[in-house]
Short mmCIF file of C-alpha atoms in Angstrom, two decimals:
data_model
loop_
_atom_site.label_atom_id
_atom_site.label_comp_id
_atom_site.label_asym_id
_atom_site.label_seq_id
_atom_site.Cartn_x
_atom_site.Cartn_y
_atom_site.Cartn_z
CA UNK F 1 0.00 0.00 0.00
CA UNK F 2 1.59 3.15 -1.04
CA UNK F 3 1.96 6.09 1.34
CA UNK F 4 -0.38 8.99 0.97
CA UNK F 5 1.39 12.06 -0.31
CA UNK F 6 1.64 14.88 2.32
CA UNK F 7 0.06 17.96 0.96
CA UNK F 8 0.51 21.31 2.83
CA UNK F 9 -1.92 24.05 2.21
CA UNK F 10 -0.26 27.44 2.82
CA UNK F 11 -3.60 29.02 3.51
CA UNK F 12 -4.35 26.51 6.23
CA UNK F 13 -0.86 27.01 7.77
CA UNK F 14 -1.28 30.76 7.90
CA UNK F 15 -4.72 30.35 9.36
CA UNK F 16 -3.36 28.01 12.03
CA UNK F 17 -0.46 30.40 12.88
CA UNK F 18 -2.88 33.27 13.23
CA UNK F 19 -4.98 31.18 15.54
CA UNK F 20 -1.94 30.07 17.62
CA UNK F 21 0.26 33.19 17.53
CA UNK F 22 1.69 32.68 21.04
CA UNK F 23 2.72 29.15 20.28
CA UNK F 24 4.36 30.28 17.06
CA UNK F 25 6.36 32.96 18.88
CA UNK F 26 7.55 30.45 21.45
CA UNK F 27 8.61 28.03 18.73
CA UNK F 28 10.57 30.76 16.95
CA UNK F 29 12.19 31.85 20.26
CA UNK F 30 13.26 28.31 21.05
CA UNK F 31 14.76 27.86 17.62
CA UNK F 32 16.56 31.24 17.89
CA UNK F 33 17.88 30.44 21.35
CA UNK F 34 19.19 27.13 20.24
CA UNK F 35 21.10 28.77 17.44
CA UNK F 36 22.03 32.22 18.91
CA UNK F 37 22.87 31.54 22.54
CA UNK F 38 26.00 29.50 21.84
CA UNK F 39 27.24 32.37 19.70
CA UNK F 40 26.95 35.00 22.49
CA UNK F 41 27.87 32.72 25.40
CA UNK F 42 31.62 33.46 25.24
CA UNK F 43 31.28 37.26 25.42
CA UNK F 44 28.62 37.09 28.11
CA UNK F 45 30.80 34.83 30.29
CA UNK F 46 33.61 37.44 30.39
CA UNK F 47 31.25 40.29 31.32
CA UNK F 48 29.59 38.21 34.02
CA UNK F 49 32.99 37.29 35.47
CA UNK F 50 34.05 40.95 35.68
CA UNK F 51 30.80 41.87 37.36
CA UNK F 52 31.20 39.07 39.87
CA UNK F 53 34.78 40.17 40.64
CA UNK F 54 33.63 43.74 41.33
CA UNK F 55 30.92 42.55 43.66
CA UNK F 56 33.33 40.21 45.43
CA UNK F 57 35.78 43.09 45.99
CA UNK F 58 33.01 45.30 47.34
CA UNK F 59 31.92 42.58 49.74
CA UNK F 60 35.57 42.12 50.83
CA UNK F 61 35.87 45.83 51.61
CA UNK F 62 32.67 45.73 53.61
CA UNK F 63 33.93 42.68 55.46
CA UNK F 64 37.26 44.44 56.18
CA UNK F 65 35.41 47.40 57.67
CA UNK F 66 33.44 45.06 59.84
CA UNK F 67 36.72 43.58 61.09
CA UNK F 68 38.95 46.73 61.25
CA UNK F 69 41.59 46.88 63.97
CA UNK F 70 41.46 50.01 66.12
CA UNK F 71 44.09 50.87 68.73
CA UNK F 72 42.56 52.47 71.85
CA UNK F 73 43.79 56.02 72.50
CA UNK F 74 44.52 55.06 76.08
CA UNK F 75 46.99 52.43 74.86
CA UNK F 76 46.94 48.66 74.75
CA UNK F 77 46.62 46.17 71.93
CA UNK F 78 44.49 46.77 68.83
CA UNK F 79 40.99 45.29 68.74
CA UNK F 80 38.68 44.32 65.85
CA UNK F 81 35.57 46.47 65.87
CA UNK F 82 32.86 47.69 63.53
CA UNK F 83 33.58 51.26 62.43
CA UNK F 84 30.40 53.27 62.43
CA UNK F 85 29.30 56.79 63.24
CA UNK F 86 28.88 56.01 66.91
CA UNK F 87 32.42 54.67 67.17
CA UNK F 88 33.87 57.64 65.28
CA UNK F 89 32.08 60.10 67.57
CA UNK F 90 33.25 58.24 70.67
CA UNK F 91 36.80 58.11 69.32
CA UNK F 92 36.74 61.84 68.58
CA UNK F 93 35.45 62.60 72.08
CA UNK F 94 38.24 60.60 73.70
CA UNK F 95 40.82 62.24 71.42
CA UNK F 96 39.58 65.68 72.45
CA UNK F 97 39.81 64.74 76.13
CA UNK F 98 43.35 63.47 75.67
CA UNK F 99 44.30 66.63 73.79
CA UNK F 100 42.91 68.76 76.60
CA UNK F 101 44.82 66.68 79.14
CA UNK F 102 48.00 67.04 77.10
CA UNK F 103 47.56 70.81 76.94
CA UNK F 104 47.08 70.90 80.71
CA UNK F 105 50.25 68.86 81.20
CA UNK F 106 52.17 71.22 78.92
CA UNK F 107 50.85 74.23 80.84
CA UNK F 108 51.72 72.63 84.17
CA UNK F 109 55.21 71.83 82.90
CA UNK F 110 55.59 75.44 81.81
CA UNK F 111 54.43 76.74 85.19
CA UNK F 112 56.69 74.26 87.02
CA UNK F 113 59.66 75.42 84.96
CA UNK F 114 58.95 79.16 84.96
CA UNK F 115 57.59 79.53 88.48
CA UNK F 116 57.47 83.30 89.05
CA UNK F 117 60.51 84.13 86.92
CA UNK F 118 60.21 87.05 84.54
CA UNK F 119 62.38 89.88 83.29
CA UNK F 120 62.92 92.75 85.69
CA UNK F 121 62.32 95.49 83.09
CA UNK F 122 60.44 94.03 80.10
CA UNK F 123 60.64 97.33 78.19
CA UNK F 124 64.42 97.01 78.13
CA UNK F 125 64.23 93.91 75.94
CA UNK F 126 61.52 95.10 73.54
CA UNK F 127 62.44 95.89 69.96
CA UNK F 128 60.79 99.31 70.24
CA UNK F 129 62.86 100.41 73.25
CA UNK F 130 63.67 104.11 72.95
CA UNK F 131 67.05 105.79 73.18
CA UNK F 132 66.05 107.58 76.37
CA UNK F 133 65.09 104.26 77.95
CA UNK F 134 68.47 102.81 76.99
CA UNK F 135 70.08 105.64 78.92
CA UNK F 136 68.43 104.73 82.23
CA UNK F 137 66.96 101.22 82.15
CA UNK F 138 70.25 99.27 82.10
CA UNK F 139 71.40 100.87 85.37
CA UNK F 140 67.99 100.35 86.95
CA UNK F 141 68.00 96.75 85.74
CA UNK F 142 71.40 96.09 87.30
CA UNK F 143 70.49 97.67 90.63
CA UNK F 144 67.33 95.57 90.81
CA UNK F 145 69.29 92.47 89.80
CA UNK F 146 71.70 93.04 92.68
CA UNK F 147 68.77 93.48 95.04
CA UNK F 148 67.20 90.23 93.85
CA UNK F 149 70.44 88.36 94.47
CA UNK F 150 70.54 89.77 97.99
CA UNK F 151 66.94 88.67 98.51
CA UNK F 152 68.11 85.12 97.82
CA UNK F 153 70.48 85.44 100.76
CA UNK F 154 67.66 86.73 102.91
CA UNK F 155 65.40 83.87 101.87
CA UNK F 156 68.10 81.40 102.89
CA UNK F 157 68.84 83.32 106.09
CA UNK F 158 72.40 83.23 104.85
CA UNK F 159 75.39 84.96 106.30
CA UNK F 160 79.06 84.72 107.17
CA UNK F 161 80.71 83.54 110.37
CA UNK F 162 81.90 86.11 112.86
CA UNK F 163 84.52 88.45 111.50
CA UNK F 164 88.00 88.00 112.84
CA UNK F 165 88.16 91.53 114.28
CA UNK F 166 84.87 91.03 116.11
CA UNK F 167 85.96 87.70 117.53
CA UNK F 168 89.34 89.05 118.63
CA UNK F 169 87.73 92.02 120.36
CA UNK F 170 85.17 89.86 122.18
CA UNK F 171 87.81 87.38 123.31
CA UNK F 172 90.10 90.15 124.51
CA UNK F 173 87.30 91.65 126.58
CA UNK F 174 86.51 88.21 127.94
CA UNK F 175 90.19 87.71 128.86
CA UNK F 176 90.29 91.01 130.71
CA UNK F 177 87.12 90.23 132.66
CA UNK F 178 88.37 86.78 133.60
CA UNK F 179 91.67 88.09 134.96
CA UNK F 180 89.97 90.93 136.81
CA UNK F 181 87.00 89.01 138.22
CA UNK F 182 88.27 85.46 138.59
CA UNK F 183 91.93 86.05 139.36
CA UNK F 184 91.63 89.53 140.90
CA UNK F 185 94.68 90.82 139.05
CA UNK F 186 95.59 93.65 136.74
CA UNK F 187 95.24 92.38 133.14
CA UNK F 188 98.15 94.56 131.99
CA UNK F 189 100.66 93.47 134.64
CA UNK F 190 99.41 90.08 135.74
CA UNK F 191 101.89 87.22 135.82
CA UNK F 192 99.83 84.05 135.59
CA UNK F 193 100.83 80.68 136.88
CA UNK F 194 100.58 77.57 134.73
CA UNK F 195 97.33 76.61 136.43
CA UNK F 196 95.88 80.09 135.91
CA UNK F 197 96.92 80.00 132.26
CA UNK F 198 95.11 76.66 131.89
CA UNK F 199 91.98 78.14 133.48
CA UNK F 200 92.19 81.15 131.18
CA UNK F 201 92.62 78.94 128.12
CA UNK F 202 89.58 76.83 129.04
CA UNK F 203 87.51 79.95 129.64
CA UNK F 204 88.59 81.50 126.34
CA UNK F 205 87.90 78.28 124.45
CA UNK F 206 84.42 78.02 125.93
CA UNK F 207 83.77 81.65 125.11
CA UNK F 208 84.96 81.24 121.53
CA UNK F 209 82.89 78.09 120.97
CA UNK F 210 79.87 79.81 122.47
CA UNK F 211 80.27 82.75 120.09
CA UNK F 212 80.65 80.51 117.05
CA UNK F 213 77.66 78.41 118.11
CA UNK F 214 75.56 81.50 118.71
CA UNK F 215 76.37 82.86 115.26
CA UNK F 216 75.54 79.50 113.65
CA UNK F 217 72.16 79.48 115.37
CA UNK F 218 71.36 82.84 113.79
CA UNK F 219 71.91 81.50 110.25
CA UNK F 220 70.29 78.98 107.96
CA UNK F 221 73.42 78.50 105.85
CA UNK F 222 76.88 80.00 105.48
CA UNK F 223 76.81 81.99 102.23
CA UNK F 224 77.81 85.53 101.32
CA UNK F 225 77.24 87.83 98.37
CA UNK F 226 80.75 87.38 97.02
CA UNK F 227 80.13 83.66 96.48
CA UNK F 228 77.14 84.47 94.23
CA UNK F 229 79.58 86.07 91.77
CA UNK F 230 77.14 88.75 90.63
CA UNK F 231 78.14 90.20 87.22
CA UNK F 232 79.69 93.66 87.31
CA UNK F 233 78.22 96.60 85.44
CA UNK F 234 80.78 98.94 83.88
CA UNK F 235 79.47 102.34 82.87
CA UNK F 236 82.32 102.86 80.41
CA UNK F 237 81.72 99.50 78.77
CA UNK F 238 78.00 99.00 78.95
CA UNK F 239 76.71 95.50 78.23
CA UNK F 240 74.26 95.14 75.35
CA UNK F 241 70.66 94.02 75.80
CA UNK F 242 71.54 90.43 74.95
CA UNK F 243 74.18 90.31 77.67
CA UNK F 244 71.80 91.86 80.18
CA UNK F 245 69.28 89.15 79.35
CA UNK F 246 71.88 86.44 79.96
CA UNK F 247 72.50 88.07 83.35
CA UNK F 248 68.78 87.77 84.00
CA UNK F 249 68.86 84.15 82.84
CA UNK F 250 71.81 83.42 85.12
CA UNK F 251 69.86 84.82 88.04
CA UNK F 252 66.96 82.45 87.26
CA UNK F 253 69.35 79.49 87.29
CA UNK F 254 71.00 80.57 90.56
CA UNK F 255 67.66 81.38 92.16
CA UNK F 256 66.31 77.99 91.15
CA UNK F 257 69.20 76.12 92.77
CA UNK F 258 69.25 78.24 95.94
CA UNK F 259 65.48 78.06 96.33
CA UNK F 260 65.83 74.29 96.30
CA UNK F 261 68.41 74.62 99.09
CA UNK F 262 66.02 76.84 101.05
CA UNK F 263 63.35 74.16 100.61
CA UNK F 264 65.71 71.52 102.00
CA UNK F 265 66.77 73.56 105.01
CA UNK F 266 63.35 74.94 105.87
CA UNK F 267 63.32 76.84 109.15
CA UNK F 268 66.22 74.91 110.63
CA UNK F 269 69.37 76.63 111.83
CA UNK F 270 72.68 75.97 110.16
CA UNK F 271 73.56 73.52 112.95
CA UNK F 272 70.80 71.07 111.97
CA UNK F 273 70.14 71.92 108.30
CA UNK F 274 71.13 69.49 105.50
CA UNK F 275 73.06 72.17 103.58
CA UNK F 276 75.34 74.05 105.94
CA UNK F 277 77.57 76.09 103.70
CA UNK F 278 77.78 77.06 100.02
CA UNK F 279 81.23 77.95 98.75
CA UNK F 280 80.74 77.98 94.98
CA UNK F 281 77.91 78.95 92.61
CA UNK F 282 78.53 78.83 88.86
CA UNK F 283 76.32 78.76 85.76
CA UNK F 284 77.50 77.52 82.36
CA UNK F 285 75.96 77.20 78.92
CA UNK F 286 74.62 80.74 78.56
CA UNK F 287 75.06 82.20 75.07
CA UNK F 288 77.67 84.90 74.63
CA UNK F 289 76.04 87.70 72.66
CA UNK F 290 78.78 89.13 70.48
CA UNK F 291 76.94 89.82 67.22
CA UNK F 292 77.67 86.43 65.69
CA UNK F 293 74.95 84.16 64.45
CA UNK F 294 76.03 81.24 66.57
CA UNK F 295 76.06 81.31 70.35
CA UNK F 296 79.29 80.78 72.18
CA UNK F 297 79.47 79.06 75.52
CA UNK F 298 80.33 81.09 78.56
CA UNK F 299 83.42 80.43 80.68
CA UNK F 300 84.31 76.74 80.86
CA UNK F 301 83.56 74.75 83.95
CA UNK F 302 86.69 74.19 86.06
CA UNK F 303 87.58 70.77 87.31
CA UNK F 304 85.57 69.41 90.21
CA UNK F 305 88.72 69.15 92.29
CA UNK F 306 89.98 72.59 91.32
CA UNK F 307 89.26 75.30 93.86
CA UNK F 308 88.71 78.67 92.20
CA UNK F 309 89.42 81.77 94.19
CA UNK F 310 86.48 82.24 96.49
CA UNK F 311 85.42 84.50 99.30
CA UNK F 312 87.75 85.18 102.16
CA UNK F 313 87.50 83.01 105.19
CA UNK F 314 85.31 83.97 108.07
CA UNK F 315 86.45 85.15 111.44
CA UNK F 316 87.88 82.98 114.13
CA UNK F 317 90.97 81.70 112.39
CA UNK F 318 92.53 80.82 115.72
CA UNK F 319 93.21 77.67 117.62
CA UNK F 320 90.80 76.31 120.19
CA UNK F 321 92.76 78.10 122.86
CA UNK F 322 92.59 81.79 123.56
CA UNK F 323 95.15 83.00 121.07
CA UNK F 324 94.11 86.57 120.36
CA UNK F 325 96.79 87.35 117.84
CA UNK F 326 95.57 88.91 114.62
CA UNK F 327 97.70 86.64 112.49
CA UNK F 328 95.75 83.49 111.65
CA UNK F 329 97.68 80.22 111.71
CA UNK F 330 98.81 78.58 108.52
CA UNK F 331 96.69 75.89 106.96
CA UNK F 332 97.24 72.34 108.07
CA UNK F 333 100.38 71.24 106.17
CA UNK F 334 99.28 67.62 106.42
CA UNK F 335 96.05 68.29 104.52
CA UNK F 336 96.26 66.59 101.10
CA UNK F 337 96.31 68.90 98.10
CA UNK F 338 93.71 68.64 95.38
CA UNK F 339 94.81 67.16 92.10
CA UNK F 340 94.83 69.87 89.43
CA UNK F 341 95.98 67.63 86.64
CA UNK F 342 94.35 66.73 83.35
CA UNK F 343 90.69 67.11 82.72
CA UNK F 344 88.42 64.20 83.33
CA UNK F 345 87.35 62.25 80.27
CA UNK F 346 83.77 63.15 81.17
CA UNK F 347 84.33 66.76 80.06
CA UNK F 348 84.39 68.26 76.61
CA UNK F 349 86.81 70.81 75.19
CA UNK F 350 84.82 73.68 76.71
CA UNK F 351 85.15 72.16 80.17
CA UNK F 352 81.46 71.37 80.45
CA UNK F 353 80.43 68.04 81.88
CA UNK F 354 79.48 65.50 79.25
CA UNK F 355 75.97 64.57 80.24
CA UNK F 356 74.76 61.00 80.21
CA UNK F 357 71.25 62.32 79.42
CA UNK F 358 72.37 63.31 75.88
CA UNK F 359 70.22 66.44 76.14
CA UNK F 360 71.18 69.31 73.87
CA UNK F 361 69.64 72.67 73.07
CA UNK F 362 66.65 72.17 70.77
CA UNK F 363 63.68 74.08 69.43
CA UNK F 364 61.79 73.18 72.62
CA UNK F 365 64.28 73.96 75.38
CA UNK F 366 67.76 75.16 76.32
CA UNK F 367 70.16 73.41 78.67
CA UNK F 368 72.29 75.11 81.33
CA UNK F 369 74.68 73.57 83.83
CA UNK F 370 74.77 74.83 87.43
CA UNK F 371 77.64 73.91 89.70
CA UNK F 372 77.34 74.11 93.48
CA UNK F 373 80.00 73.32 96.06
CA UNK F 374 78.49 72.81 99.50
CA UNK F 375 79.24 71.49 102.96
CA UNK F 376 76.37 69.14 103.73
CA UNK F 377 75.16 66.57 106.21
CA UNK F 378 76.67 63.32 104.96
CA UNK F 379 73.73 61.10 105.87
CA UNK F 380 71.27 63.38 104.07
CA UNK F 381 73.02 63.57 100.71
CA UNK F 382 70.40 61.34 98.96
CA UNK F 383 67.62 63.66 100.14
CA UNK F 384 69.57 66.68 98.91
CA UNK F 385 69.99 65.22 95.43
CA UNK F 386 66.31 64.20 95.25
CA UNK F 387 65.18 67.70 96.22
CA UNK F 388 67.21 69.28 93.42
CA UNK F 389 65.55 66.96 90.90
CA UNK F 390 62.04 67.54 92.25
CA UNK F 391 62.27 71.32 92.44
CA UNK F 392 62.54 71.81 88.68
CA UNK F 393 63.64 70.04 85.51
CA UNK F 394 67.14 69.29 86.79
CA UNK F 395 69.35 66.22 86.67
CA UNK F 396 72.50 65.65 88.73
CA UNK F 397 75.11 64.72 86.12
CA UNK F 398 78.33 64.99 88.16
CA UNK F 399 79.26 64.57 91.82
CA UNK F 400 82.43 64.99 93.83
CA UNK F 401 82.53 64.11 97.52
CA UNK F 402 85.34 65.07 99.89
CA UNK F 403 85.69 64.70 103.68
CA UNK F 404 85.60 67.79 105.88
CA UNK F 405 87.72 68.21 109.00
CA UNK F 406 85.35 69.85 111.48
CA UNK F 407 88.19 70.96 113.76
CA UNK F 408 89.87 72.79 110.89
CA UNK F 409 86.50 74.35 110.07
CA UNK F 410 86.13 75.53 113.65
CA UNK F 411 89.54 77.18 113.40
CA UNK F 412 88.18 79.08 110.39
CA UNK F 413 85.05 80.10 112.29
CA UNK F 414 82.53 77.59 110.86
CA UNK F 415 80.49 75.49 113.28
CA UNK F 416 78.64 72.71 111.44
CA UNK F 417 76.95 71.13 114.43
CA UNK F 418 77.21 67.59 115.74
CA UNK F 419 76.53 65.43 112.67
CA UNK F 420 79.23 64.30 110.20
CA UNK F 421 79.64 66.58 107.20
CA UNK F 422 81.19 66.33 103.74
CA UNK F 423 82.05 68.69 100.93
CA UNK F 424 79.64 67.92 98.09
CA UNK F 425 80.12 69.35 94.61
CA UNK F 426 77.26 68.76 92.18
CA UNK F 427 76.66 69.75 88.58
CA UNK F 428 72.98 70.15 87.75
CA UNK F 429 71.78 69.92 84.17
CA UNK F 430 68.81 72.28 84.08
CA UNK F 431 66.23 72.51 81.29
CA UNK F 432 64.59 75.82 80.37
CA UNK F 433 61.50 75.57 78.18
CA UNK F 434 61.35 78.01 75.30
CA UNK F 435 57.58 78.05 75.65
CA UNK F 436 58.16 80.93 78.09
CA UNK F 437 61.82 81.98 77.77
CA UNK F 438 61.55 82.78 74.05
CA UNK F 439 58.73 85.23 74.73
CA UNK F 440 61.03 87.24 76.99
CA UNK F 441 64.20 87.14 74.88
CA UNK F 442 65.42 90.16 72.94
CA UNK F 443 66.05 89.72 69.25
CA UNK F 444 69.83 89.35 69.64
CA UNK F 445 69.44 86.36 71.95
CA UNK F 446 66.89 84.73 69.66
CA UNK F 447 69.27 85.17 66.74
CA UNK F 448 72.15 83.71 68.71
CA UNK F 449 70.07 80.66 69.63
CA UNK F 450 68.64 80.25 66.15
CA UNK F 451 65.07 81.05 67.16
#
């Protein structure tokens, strides 16, 4: 049986397509997809991959923010936290508090360093100082500077031992009274026996010791104006404003050290105070204003064991007996001499002590060295050193300690009381903040220091 021939009527096909338009569209779409999609698949895959990579990176950044490490402002190890507006505000608040605290610390440091120090005549160091002011202010400045140095002595209740003439006169009057009242003889013609001479010697010794002890009880420390080494003002060779300012600066350094001594001694008399005598006060590191751009150091520091010429000895340079001669005895020949040999390796070419702190002048501060030679209570030396460090920004960078013969000191008129004493020489490295000193400096000093 032969197959029936398939006959397609175009009119019927069109009629069917019109009646099933949706189905026709779907059939065409399926055929197109089967043919076209493989052609565009390659290009689409690359675009999709790039899009996915961008989204992955964005999610990674978001994840990193969720796990960011933040170091607390108060210190400690970093912690992973979520950074949001609340955290940022809290962080900013803490930062502001810390900044305020830091500013308070800086202000307190400035006040601790400056204390009540200021220039005596501010107009003298102003750039607009007039010629007429320059005629009078330097002398007024110097007179006030001298007065301020003397006020340091008053604050310390400082003074010298009895003068030799006073002691000799008092002992001579005591000798006359003893011979007249105790021995009933004429002081001018009396011939004393050995026993009477012994009685007179004991009486004179007691009298002399009583006078020295009485003078010591009147003082807080042995110190005179000559030891302060106040600069001298020469009318024919007037110092410039820069030099006058360094004189002011030197006073601040000396006042700082001596105020610390006054704090140690308190209201005690010299007999019981930690610091009993000051024999040397020196300041080093001040700029020398000579018109050059670079500052030069002031006089070099002498060796610790080198004794510069100091003030004359006090009264009472006699033996413990009643020797009333006006010629003091020679120094003890058995007393060892100080070595005045080569400089210590701890000093530089200028003679200044090489500091272990490694501090140098900077844009924030200047460094001065203050040397003090004192007779002190041996057992209280640690307290003395601590007080210097606590009083201001000062570090003890050099020490020399020597024994003191109290009997020799008594011959020279110095009564140090009952406790053992030593001669202590210290070099203090003092820091002066430019936060306040620079405001007071004249232009020449600023130029010399590179400010």
